[in-house]
XYZ file of C-alpha atoms in Angstrom:
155
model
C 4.517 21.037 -29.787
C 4.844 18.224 -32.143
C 8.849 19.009 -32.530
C 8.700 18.304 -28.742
C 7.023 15.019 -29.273
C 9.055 13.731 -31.853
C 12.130 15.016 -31.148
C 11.559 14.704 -27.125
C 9.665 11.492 -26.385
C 10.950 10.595 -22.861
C 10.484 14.330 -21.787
C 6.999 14.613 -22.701
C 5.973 11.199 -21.454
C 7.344 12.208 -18.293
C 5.511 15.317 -18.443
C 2.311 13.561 -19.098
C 2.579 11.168 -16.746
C 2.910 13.669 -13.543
C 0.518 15.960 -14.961
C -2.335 13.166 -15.461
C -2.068 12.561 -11.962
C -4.276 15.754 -11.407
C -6.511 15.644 -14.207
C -9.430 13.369 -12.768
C -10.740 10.890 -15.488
C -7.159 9.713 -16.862
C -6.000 7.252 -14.544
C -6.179 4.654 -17.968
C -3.456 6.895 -20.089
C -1.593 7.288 -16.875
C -1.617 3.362 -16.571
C -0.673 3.332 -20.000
C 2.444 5.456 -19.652
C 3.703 3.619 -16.531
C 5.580 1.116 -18.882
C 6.948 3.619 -21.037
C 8.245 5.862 -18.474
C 9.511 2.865 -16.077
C 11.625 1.798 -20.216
C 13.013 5.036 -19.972
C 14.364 4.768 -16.400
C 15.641 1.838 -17.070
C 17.357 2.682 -20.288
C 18.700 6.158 -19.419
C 21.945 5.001 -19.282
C 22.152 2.924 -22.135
C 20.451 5.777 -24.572
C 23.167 7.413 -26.934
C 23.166 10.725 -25.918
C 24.644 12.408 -29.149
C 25.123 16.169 -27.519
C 25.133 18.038 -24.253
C 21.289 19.111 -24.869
C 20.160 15.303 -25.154
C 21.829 15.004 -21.912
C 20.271 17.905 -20.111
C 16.997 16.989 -21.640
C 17.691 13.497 -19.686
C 18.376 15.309 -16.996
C 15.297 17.116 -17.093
C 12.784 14.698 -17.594
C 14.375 12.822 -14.810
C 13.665 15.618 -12.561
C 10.316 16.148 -13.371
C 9.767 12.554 -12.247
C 11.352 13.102 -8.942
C 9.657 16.482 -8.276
C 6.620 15.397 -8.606
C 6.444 11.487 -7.236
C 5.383 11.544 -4.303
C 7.355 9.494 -1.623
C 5.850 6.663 0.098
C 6.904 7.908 3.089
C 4.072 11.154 2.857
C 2.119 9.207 0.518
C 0.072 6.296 1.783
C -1.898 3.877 -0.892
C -4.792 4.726 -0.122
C -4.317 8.090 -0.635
C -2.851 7.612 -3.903
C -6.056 6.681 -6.921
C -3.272 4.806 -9.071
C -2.436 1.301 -8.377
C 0.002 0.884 -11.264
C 2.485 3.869 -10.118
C 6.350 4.243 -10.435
C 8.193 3.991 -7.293
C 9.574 7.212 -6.335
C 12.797 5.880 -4.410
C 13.357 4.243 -7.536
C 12.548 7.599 -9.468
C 15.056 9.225 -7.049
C 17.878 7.164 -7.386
C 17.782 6.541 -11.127
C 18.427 10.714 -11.095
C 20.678 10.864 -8.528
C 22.768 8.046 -10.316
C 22.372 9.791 -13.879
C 23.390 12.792 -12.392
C 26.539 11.259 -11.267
C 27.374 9.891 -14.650
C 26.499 13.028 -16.665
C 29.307 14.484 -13.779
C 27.016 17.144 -12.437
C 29.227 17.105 -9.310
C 31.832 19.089 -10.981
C 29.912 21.226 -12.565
C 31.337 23.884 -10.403
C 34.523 23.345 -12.399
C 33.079 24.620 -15.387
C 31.608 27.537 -13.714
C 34.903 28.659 -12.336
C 36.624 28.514 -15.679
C 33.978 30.829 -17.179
C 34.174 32.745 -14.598
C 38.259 32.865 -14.737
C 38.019 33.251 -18.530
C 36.033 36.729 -17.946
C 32.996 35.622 -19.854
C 29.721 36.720 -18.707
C 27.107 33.783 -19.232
C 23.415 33.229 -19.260
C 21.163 31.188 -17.525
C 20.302 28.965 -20.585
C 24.560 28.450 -20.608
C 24.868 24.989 -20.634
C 27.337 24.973 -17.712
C 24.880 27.321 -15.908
C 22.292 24.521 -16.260
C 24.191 21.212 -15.343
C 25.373 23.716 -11.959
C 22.036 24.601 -11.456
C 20.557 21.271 -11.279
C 23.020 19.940 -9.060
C 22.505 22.605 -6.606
C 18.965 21.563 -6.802
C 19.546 18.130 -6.955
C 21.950 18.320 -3.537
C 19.407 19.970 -1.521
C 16.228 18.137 -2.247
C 18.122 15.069 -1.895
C 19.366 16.474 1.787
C 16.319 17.292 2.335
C 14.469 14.317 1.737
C 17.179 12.320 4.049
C 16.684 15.292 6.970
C 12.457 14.610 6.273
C 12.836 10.800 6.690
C 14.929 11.686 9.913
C 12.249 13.670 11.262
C 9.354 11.377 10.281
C 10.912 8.578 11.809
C 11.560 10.543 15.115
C 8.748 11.164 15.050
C 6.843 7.834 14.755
């Protein structure tokens, strides 16, 4: 765990900060971790990324973020104990963006030349991962659009 810390910072803030939001009694750390988490979604981008696994890392952290912010849309303040929170369309579109950069979208490509090649590959593959995550990525993003939709034919 401390080779996470130090050599993972943004991933286990991001960790922390969805996970404090169900341990009762830690609404100051969470408060606390606000600004760091809201630097590192604003610096994604500009972070050197020196391999593929710093990316996915990225990637992941980003993810956790978006998994587990709730949107405002199901969310309503007073439901929500923490004042000082991230914004989740924010959240959202910061990984959808990153994703875009790190060229998740053609992921597939990479697949298919594995594939092609004749080499059998594991789920921990990098190419595996990056396809993976943008299968995920494409559907909770549809279905957040298709939940919107609803709510607001709803209403």
């Amino acid at each position: 765990m401390p080779n996470l810390i130090a050599q993972r910072p943004n991933l286990v803030a991001c960790i922390s900060y969805v996970t404090i939001r169900y341990i009762p009694g830690y609404g100051d750390l969470r408060r606390y971790l606000v600004p760091v988490v809201s630097d590192f979604l604003q610096g994604v981008f500009d972070i050197k990324l020196p391999d593929i696994e710093d990316e996915i890392v990225a990637m992941q952290s980003l993810i956790i973020l978006y998994v587990f912010s709730r949107s405002s849309a199901v969310e309503r303040n007073s439901e929500s104990p923490f004042m000082n929170k991230l914004n989740f369309w924010a959240i959202k579109a910061t990984c959808e963006s990153f994703a875009t950069h790190l060229n998740l979208h053609r992921s597939a490509d990479a697949i298919k030349r594995e594939i092609e090649s004749g080499r059998v590959f594991k789920r921990t593959d990098h190419c595996v991962r990056k396809y993976l995550y943008w299968l995920w990525l494409y559907t909770t993003s549809h279905k957040y659009l298709f939940f919107i939709l609803e709510i607001t034919l709803i209403y």
